[in-house]
PDB file of C-alpha atoms and ligand atoms in Angstrom:
ATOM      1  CA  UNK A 838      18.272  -6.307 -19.176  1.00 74.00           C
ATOM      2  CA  UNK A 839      18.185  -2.991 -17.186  1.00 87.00           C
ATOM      3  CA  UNK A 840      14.528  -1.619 -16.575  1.00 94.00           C
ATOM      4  CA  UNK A 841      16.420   1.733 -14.874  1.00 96.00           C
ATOM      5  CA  UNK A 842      16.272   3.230 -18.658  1.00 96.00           C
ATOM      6  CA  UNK A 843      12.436   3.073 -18.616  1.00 97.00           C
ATOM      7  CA  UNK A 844      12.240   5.535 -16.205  1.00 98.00           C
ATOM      8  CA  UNK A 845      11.582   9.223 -16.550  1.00 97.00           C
ATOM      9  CA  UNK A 846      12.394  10.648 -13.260  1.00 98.00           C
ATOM     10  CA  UNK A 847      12.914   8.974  -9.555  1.00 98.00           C
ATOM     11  CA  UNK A 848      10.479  10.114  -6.678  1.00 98.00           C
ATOM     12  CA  UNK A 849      11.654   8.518  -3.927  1.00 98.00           C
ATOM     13  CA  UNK A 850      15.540   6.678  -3.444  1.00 98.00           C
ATOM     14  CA  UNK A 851      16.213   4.086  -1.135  1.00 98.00           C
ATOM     15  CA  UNK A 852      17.522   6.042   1.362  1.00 98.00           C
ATOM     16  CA  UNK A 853      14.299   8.674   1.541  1.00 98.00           C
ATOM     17  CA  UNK A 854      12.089   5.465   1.695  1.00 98.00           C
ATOM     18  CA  UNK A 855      13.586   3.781   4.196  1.00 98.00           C
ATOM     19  CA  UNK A 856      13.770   6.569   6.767  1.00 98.00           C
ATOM     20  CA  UNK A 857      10.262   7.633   6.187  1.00 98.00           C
ATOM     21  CA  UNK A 858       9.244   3.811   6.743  1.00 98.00           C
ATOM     22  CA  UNK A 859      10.920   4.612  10.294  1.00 98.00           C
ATOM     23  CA  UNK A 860       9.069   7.525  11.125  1.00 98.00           C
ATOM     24  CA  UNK A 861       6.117   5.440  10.171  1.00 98.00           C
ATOM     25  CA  UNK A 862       6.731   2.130  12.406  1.00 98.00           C
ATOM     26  CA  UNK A 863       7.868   4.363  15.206  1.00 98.00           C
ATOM     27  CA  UNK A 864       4.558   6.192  14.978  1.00 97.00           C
ATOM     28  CA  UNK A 865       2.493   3.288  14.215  1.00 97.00           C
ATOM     29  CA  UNK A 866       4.141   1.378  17.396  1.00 96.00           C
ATOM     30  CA  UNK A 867       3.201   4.722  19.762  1.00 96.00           C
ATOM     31  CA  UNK A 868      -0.126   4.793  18.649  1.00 95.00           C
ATOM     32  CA  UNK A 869      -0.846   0.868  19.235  1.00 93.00           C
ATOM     33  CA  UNK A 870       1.416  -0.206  22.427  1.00 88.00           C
ATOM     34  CA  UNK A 871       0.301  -1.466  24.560  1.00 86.00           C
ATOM     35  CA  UNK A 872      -1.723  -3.972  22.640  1.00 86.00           C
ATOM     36  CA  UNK A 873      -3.642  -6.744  24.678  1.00 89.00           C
ATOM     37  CA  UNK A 874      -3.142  -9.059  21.361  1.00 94.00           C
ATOM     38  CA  UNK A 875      -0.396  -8.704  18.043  1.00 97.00           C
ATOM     39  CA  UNK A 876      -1.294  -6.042  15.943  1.00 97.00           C
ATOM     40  CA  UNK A 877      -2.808  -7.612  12.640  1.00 98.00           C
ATOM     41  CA  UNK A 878      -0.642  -6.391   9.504  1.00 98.00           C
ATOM     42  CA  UNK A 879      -2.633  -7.413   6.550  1.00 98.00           C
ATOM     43  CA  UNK A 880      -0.202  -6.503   3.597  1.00 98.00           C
ATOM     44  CA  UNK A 881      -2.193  -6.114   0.152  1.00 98.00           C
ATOM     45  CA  UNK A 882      -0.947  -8.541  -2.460  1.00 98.00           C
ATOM     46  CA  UNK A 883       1.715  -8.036  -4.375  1.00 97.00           C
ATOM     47  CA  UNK A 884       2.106  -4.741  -4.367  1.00 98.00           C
ATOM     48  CA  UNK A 885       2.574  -4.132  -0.995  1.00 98.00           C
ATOM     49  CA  UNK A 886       5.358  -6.638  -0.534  1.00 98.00           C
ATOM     50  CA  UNK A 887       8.995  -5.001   0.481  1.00 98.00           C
ATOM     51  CA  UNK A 888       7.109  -1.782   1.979  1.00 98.00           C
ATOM     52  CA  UNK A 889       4.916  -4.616   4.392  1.00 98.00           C
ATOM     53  CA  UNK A 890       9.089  -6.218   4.920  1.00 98.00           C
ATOM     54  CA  UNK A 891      10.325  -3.342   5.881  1.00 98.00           C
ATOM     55  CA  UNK A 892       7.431  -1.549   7.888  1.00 98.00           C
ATOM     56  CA  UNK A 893       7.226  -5.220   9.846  1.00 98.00           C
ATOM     57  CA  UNK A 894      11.157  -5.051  10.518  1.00 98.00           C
ATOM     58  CA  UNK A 895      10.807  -1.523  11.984  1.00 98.00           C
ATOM     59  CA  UNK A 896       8.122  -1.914  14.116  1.00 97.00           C
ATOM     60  CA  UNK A 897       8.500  -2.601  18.092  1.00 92.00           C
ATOM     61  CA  UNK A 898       5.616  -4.372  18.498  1.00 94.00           C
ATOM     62  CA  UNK A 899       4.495  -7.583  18.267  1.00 96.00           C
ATOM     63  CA  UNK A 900       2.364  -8.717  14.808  1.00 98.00           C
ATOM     64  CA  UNK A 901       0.989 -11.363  12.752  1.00 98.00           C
ATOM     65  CA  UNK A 902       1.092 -11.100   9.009  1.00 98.00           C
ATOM     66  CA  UNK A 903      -1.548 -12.147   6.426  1.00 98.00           C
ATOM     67  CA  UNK A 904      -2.379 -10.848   2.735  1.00 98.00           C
ATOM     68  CA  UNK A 905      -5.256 -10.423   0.786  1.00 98.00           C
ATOM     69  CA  UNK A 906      -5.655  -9.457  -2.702  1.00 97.00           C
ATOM     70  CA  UNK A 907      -7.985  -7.545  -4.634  1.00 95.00           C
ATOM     71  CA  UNK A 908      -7.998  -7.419  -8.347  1.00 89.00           C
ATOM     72  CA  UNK A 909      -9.636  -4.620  -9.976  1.00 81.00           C
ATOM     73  CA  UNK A 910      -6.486  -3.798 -12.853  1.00 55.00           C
ATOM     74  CA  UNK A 911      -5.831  -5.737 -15.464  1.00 52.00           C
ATOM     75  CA  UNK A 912      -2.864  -4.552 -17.022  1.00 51.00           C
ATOM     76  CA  UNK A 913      -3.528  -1.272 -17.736  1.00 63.00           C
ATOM     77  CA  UNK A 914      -3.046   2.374 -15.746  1.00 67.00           C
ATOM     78  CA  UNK A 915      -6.739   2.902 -14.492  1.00 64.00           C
ATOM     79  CA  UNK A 916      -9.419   1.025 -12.117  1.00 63.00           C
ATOM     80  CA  UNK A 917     -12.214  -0.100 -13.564  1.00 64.00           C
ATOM     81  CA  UNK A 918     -13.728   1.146 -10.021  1.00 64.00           C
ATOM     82  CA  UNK A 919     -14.748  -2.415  -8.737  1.00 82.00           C
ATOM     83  CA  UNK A 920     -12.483  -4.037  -7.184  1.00 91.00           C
ATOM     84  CA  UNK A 921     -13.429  -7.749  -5.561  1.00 92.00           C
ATOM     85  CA  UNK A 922     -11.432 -10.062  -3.434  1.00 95.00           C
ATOM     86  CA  UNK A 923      -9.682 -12.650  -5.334  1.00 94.00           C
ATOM     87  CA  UNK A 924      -7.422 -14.104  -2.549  1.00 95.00           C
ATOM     88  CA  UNK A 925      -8.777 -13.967   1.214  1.00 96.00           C
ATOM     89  CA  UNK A 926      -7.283 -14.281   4.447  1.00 98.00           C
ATOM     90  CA  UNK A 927      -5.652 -16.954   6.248  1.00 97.00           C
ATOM     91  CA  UNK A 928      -6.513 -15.131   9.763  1.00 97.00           C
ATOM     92  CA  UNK A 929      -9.097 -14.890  11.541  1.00 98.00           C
ATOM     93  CA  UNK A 930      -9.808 -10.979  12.511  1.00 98.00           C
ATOM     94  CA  UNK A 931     -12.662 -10.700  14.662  1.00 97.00           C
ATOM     95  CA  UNK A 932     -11.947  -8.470  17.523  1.00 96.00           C
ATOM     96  CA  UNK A 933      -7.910  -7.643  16.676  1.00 96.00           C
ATOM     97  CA  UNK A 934      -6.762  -4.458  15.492  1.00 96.00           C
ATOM     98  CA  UNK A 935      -5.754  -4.545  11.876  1.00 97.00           C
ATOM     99  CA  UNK A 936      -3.651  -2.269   9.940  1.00 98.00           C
ATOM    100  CA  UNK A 937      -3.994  -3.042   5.713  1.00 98.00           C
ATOM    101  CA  UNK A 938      -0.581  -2.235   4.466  1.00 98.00           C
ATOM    102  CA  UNK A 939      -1.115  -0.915   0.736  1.00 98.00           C
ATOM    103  CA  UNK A 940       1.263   0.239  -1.671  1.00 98.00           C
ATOM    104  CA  UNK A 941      -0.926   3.336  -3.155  1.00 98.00           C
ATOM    105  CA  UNK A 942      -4.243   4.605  -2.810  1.00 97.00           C
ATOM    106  CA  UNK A 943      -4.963   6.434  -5.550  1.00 96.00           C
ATOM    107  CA  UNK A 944      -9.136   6.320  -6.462  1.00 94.00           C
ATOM    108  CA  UNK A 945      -9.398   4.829  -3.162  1.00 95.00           C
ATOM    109  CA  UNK A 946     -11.960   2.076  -4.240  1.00 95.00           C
ATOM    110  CA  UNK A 947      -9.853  -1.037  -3.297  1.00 95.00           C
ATOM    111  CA  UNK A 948      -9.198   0.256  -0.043  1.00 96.00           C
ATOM    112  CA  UNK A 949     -12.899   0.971   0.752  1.00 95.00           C
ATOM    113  CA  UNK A 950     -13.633  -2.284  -0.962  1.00 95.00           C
ATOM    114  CA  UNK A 951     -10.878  -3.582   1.929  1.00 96.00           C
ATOM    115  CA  UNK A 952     -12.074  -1.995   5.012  1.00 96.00           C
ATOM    116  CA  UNK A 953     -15.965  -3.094   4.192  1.00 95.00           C
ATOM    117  CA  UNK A 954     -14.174  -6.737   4.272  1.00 96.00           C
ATOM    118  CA  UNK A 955     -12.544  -6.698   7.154  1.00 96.00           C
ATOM    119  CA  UNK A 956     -15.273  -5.028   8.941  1.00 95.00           C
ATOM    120  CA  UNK A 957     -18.066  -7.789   7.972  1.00 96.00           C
ATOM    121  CA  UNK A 958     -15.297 -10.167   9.418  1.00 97.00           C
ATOM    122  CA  UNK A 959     -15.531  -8.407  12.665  1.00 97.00           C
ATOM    123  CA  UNK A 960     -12.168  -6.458  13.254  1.00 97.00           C
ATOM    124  CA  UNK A 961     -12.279  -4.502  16.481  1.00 95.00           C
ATOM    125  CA  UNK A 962     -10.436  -1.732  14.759  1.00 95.00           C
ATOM    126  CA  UNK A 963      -8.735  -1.152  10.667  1.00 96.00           C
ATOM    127  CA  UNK A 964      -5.961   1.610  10.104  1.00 97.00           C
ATOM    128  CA  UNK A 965      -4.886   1.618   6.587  1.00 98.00           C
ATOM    129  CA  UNK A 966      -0.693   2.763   5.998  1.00 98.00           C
ATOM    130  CA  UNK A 967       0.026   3.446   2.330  1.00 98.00           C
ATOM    131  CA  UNK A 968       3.102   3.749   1.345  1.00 98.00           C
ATOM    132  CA  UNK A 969       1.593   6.451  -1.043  1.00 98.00           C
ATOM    133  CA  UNK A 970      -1.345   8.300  -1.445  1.00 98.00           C
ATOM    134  CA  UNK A 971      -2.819  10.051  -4.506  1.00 97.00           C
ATOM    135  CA  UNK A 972      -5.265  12.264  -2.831  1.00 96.00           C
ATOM    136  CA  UNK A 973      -5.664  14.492  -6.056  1.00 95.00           C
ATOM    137  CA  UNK A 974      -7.284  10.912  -7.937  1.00 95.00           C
ATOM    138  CA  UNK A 975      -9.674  10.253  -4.771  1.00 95.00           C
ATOM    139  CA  UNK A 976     -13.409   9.212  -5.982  1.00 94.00           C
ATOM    140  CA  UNK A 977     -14.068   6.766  -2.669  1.00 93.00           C
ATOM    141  CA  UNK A 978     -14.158   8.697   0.490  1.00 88.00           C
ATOM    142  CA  UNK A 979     -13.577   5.746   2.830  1.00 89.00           C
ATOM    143  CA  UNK A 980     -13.926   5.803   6.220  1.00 87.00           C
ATOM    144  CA  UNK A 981     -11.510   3.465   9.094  1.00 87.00           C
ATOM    145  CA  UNK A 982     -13.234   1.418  10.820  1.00 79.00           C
ATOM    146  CA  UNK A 983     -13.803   2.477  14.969  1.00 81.00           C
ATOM    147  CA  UNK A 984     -10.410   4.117  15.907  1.00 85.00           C
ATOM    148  CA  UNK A 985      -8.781   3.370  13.235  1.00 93.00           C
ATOM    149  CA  UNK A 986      -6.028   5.394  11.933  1.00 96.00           C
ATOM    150  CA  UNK A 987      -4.783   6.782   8.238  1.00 97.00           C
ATOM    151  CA  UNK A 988      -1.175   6.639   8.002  1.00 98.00           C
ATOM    152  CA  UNK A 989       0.557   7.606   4.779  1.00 98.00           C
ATOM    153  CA  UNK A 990       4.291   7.702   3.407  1.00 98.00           C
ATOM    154  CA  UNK A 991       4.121  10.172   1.084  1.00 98.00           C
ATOM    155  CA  UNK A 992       1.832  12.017  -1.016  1.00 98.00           C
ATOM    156  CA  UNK A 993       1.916  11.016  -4.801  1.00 98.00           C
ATOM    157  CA  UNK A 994       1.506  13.813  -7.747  1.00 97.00           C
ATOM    158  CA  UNK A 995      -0.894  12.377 -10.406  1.00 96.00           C
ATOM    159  CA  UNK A 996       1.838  10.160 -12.811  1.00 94.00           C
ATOM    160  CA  UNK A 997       1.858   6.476 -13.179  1.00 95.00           C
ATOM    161  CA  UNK A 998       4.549   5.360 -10.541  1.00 97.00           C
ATOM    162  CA  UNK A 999       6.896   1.992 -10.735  1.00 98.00           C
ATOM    163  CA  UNK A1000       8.979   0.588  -8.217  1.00 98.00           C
ATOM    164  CA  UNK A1001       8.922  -0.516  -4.487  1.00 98.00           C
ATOM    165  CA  UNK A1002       6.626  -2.927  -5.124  1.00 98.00           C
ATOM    166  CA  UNK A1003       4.188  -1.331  -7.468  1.00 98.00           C
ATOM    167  CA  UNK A1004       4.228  -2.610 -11.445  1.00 97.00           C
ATOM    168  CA  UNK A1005       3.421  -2.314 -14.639  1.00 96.00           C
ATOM    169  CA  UNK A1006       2.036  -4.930 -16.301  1.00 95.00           C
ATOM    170  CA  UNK A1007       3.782  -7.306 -13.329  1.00 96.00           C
ATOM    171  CA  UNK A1008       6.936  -5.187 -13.916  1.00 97.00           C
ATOM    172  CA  UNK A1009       9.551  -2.989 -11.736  1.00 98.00           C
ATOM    173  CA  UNK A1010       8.550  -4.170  -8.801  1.00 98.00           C
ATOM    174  CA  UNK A1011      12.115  -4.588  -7.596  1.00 98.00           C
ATOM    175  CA  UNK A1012      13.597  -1.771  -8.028  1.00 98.00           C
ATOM    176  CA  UNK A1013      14.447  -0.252  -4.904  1.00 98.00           C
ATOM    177  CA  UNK A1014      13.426   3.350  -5.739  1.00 98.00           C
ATOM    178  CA  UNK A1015       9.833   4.847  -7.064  1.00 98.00           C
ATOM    179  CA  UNK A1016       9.971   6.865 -10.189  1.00 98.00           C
ATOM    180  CA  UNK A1017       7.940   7.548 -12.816  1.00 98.00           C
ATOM    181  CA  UNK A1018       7.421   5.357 -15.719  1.00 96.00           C
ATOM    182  CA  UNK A1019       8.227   6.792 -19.527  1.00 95.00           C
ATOM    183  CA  UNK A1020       4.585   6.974 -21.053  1.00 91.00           C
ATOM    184  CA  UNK A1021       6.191   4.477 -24.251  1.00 93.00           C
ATOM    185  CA  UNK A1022       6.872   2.269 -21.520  1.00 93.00           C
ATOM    186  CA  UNK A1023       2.834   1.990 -20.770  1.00 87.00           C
ATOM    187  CA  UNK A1024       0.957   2.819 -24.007  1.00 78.00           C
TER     188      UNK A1024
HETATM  189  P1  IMP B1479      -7.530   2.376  -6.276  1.00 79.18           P
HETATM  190  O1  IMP B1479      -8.500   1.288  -6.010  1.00 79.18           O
HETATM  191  O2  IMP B1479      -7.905   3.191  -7.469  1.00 79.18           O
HETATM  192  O3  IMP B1479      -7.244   3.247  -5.064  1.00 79.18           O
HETATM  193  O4  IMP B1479      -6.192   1.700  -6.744  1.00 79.18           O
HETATM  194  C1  IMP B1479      -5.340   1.150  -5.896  1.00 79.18           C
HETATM  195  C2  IMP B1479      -4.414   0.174  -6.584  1.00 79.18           C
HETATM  196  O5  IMP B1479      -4.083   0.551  -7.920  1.00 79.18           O
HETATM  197  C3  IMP B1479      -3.118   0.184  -5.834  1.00 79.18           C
HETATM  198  O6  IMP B1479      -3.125  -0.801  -4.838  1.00 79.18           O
HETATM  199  C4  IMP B1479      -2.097  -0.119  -6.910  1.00 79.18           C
HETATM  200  O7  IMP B1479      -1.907  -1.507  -6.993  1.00 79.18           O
HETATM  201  C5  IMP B1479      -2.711   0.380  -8.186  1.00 79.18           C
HETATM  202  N1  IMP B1479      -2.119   1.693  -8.591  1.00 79.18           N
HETATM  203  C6  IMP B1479      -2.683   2.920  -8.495  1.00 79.18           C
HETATM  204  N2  IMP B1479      -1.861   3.885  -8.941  1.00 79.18           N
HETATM  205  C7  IMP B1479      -0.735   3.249  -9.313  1.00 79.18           C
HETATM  206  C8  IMP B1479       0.529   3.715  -9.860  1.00 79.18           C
HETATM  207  O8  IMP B1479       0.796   4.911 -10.074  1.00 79.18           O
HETATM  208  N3  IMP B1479       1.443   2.746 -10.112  1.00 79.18           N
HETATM  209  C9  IMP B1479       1.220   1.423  -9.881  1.00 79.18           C
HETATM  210  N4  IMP B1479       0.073   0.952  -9.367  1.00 79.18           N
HETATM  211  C10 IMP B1479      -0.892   1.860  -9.092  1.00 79.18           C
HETATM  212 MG1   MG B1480      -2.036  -2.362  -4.470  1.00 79.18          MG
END
């Protein structure tokens, strides 16, 4: 079974993703060499799975890896806007530089939810890199933690994306493009 026929339109091919995941692990290594300690990648379960792969392969740095995952879906298309830790981290953070690695921000609840976390745990510093942002869906202005950093792959119109790691309904995760799901695929 092919899940390519559920899909509307394509966003973002392979090749488009993987050199903007260049530009972002070169600019992510500028900004945070020369580090005293690894950088912290905390990758945000599952979705952010083959962006945190790749960003991780591409950056000159050294890093440790952790995830954490915060459940406010369910299966559908919307947050129900309170999103709560349901898988916490391995790590210990206090005083490192973290970076979350998400897959979308889109109301921007999970991420604030996020940062608030790893600031009680007593990061020095938390960037967040998104592989995409949904500015025009924003209802949580959240703010990085000290000098923390906002780094973003691209900016997402307002449709329900699949692919690269993000689902619906646990599904398209693997393929290796984002594109926009066929609304009889999610209703
Ligand atoms: P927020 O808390 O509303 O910012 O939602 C963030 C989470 O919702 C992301 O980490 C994704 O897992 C999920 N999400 C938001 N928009 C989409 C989409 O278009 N496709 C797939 N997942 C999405
Ligand atoms: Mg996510």
């Amino acid at each position: 079974m092919s899940l390519d026929s559920h899909i509307e339109s394509v966003l973002w091919t392979p090749d488009q993703i993987a050199a903007r995941v260049s530009e972002l692990a070169a600019q992510i290594s500028a900004d945070h060499s020369p580090l005293s300690e690894p950088l912290v990648l905390v990758g945000v379960a599952t979705g952010a799975f083959l962006f945190l792969a790749d960003l991780a392969r591409s950056l000159r740095l050294p890093v440790t890896v952790d995830f954490i995952r915060a459940e406010s879906y369910g299966s559908g298309t919307v947050s129900n806007g309170s999103p709560r830790i349901s898988s916490d981290l391995k790590l210990d953070v206090s005083g490192r530089h973290v970076v979350l690695v998400e897959d979308i921000v889109d109301s921007g609840s999970t991420i604030a939810c996020l940062i608030a976390h790893l600031e009680a745990k007593g990061a020095s510093s938390v960037s967040v890199c998104t592989f995409l942002d949904k500015p025009s869906r924003r209802k949580v202005h959240f703010k990085l933690l000290s000098k923390g950093k906002f780094y973003r792959g691209f900016e997402c119109p307002d449709y329900f994306v699949v692919g690269y790691g993000m689902d619906f309904a646990e599904l398209y995760r693997n393929l290796p493009y984002v594109g926009v799901l066929k609304p009889e695929h999610y209703k």
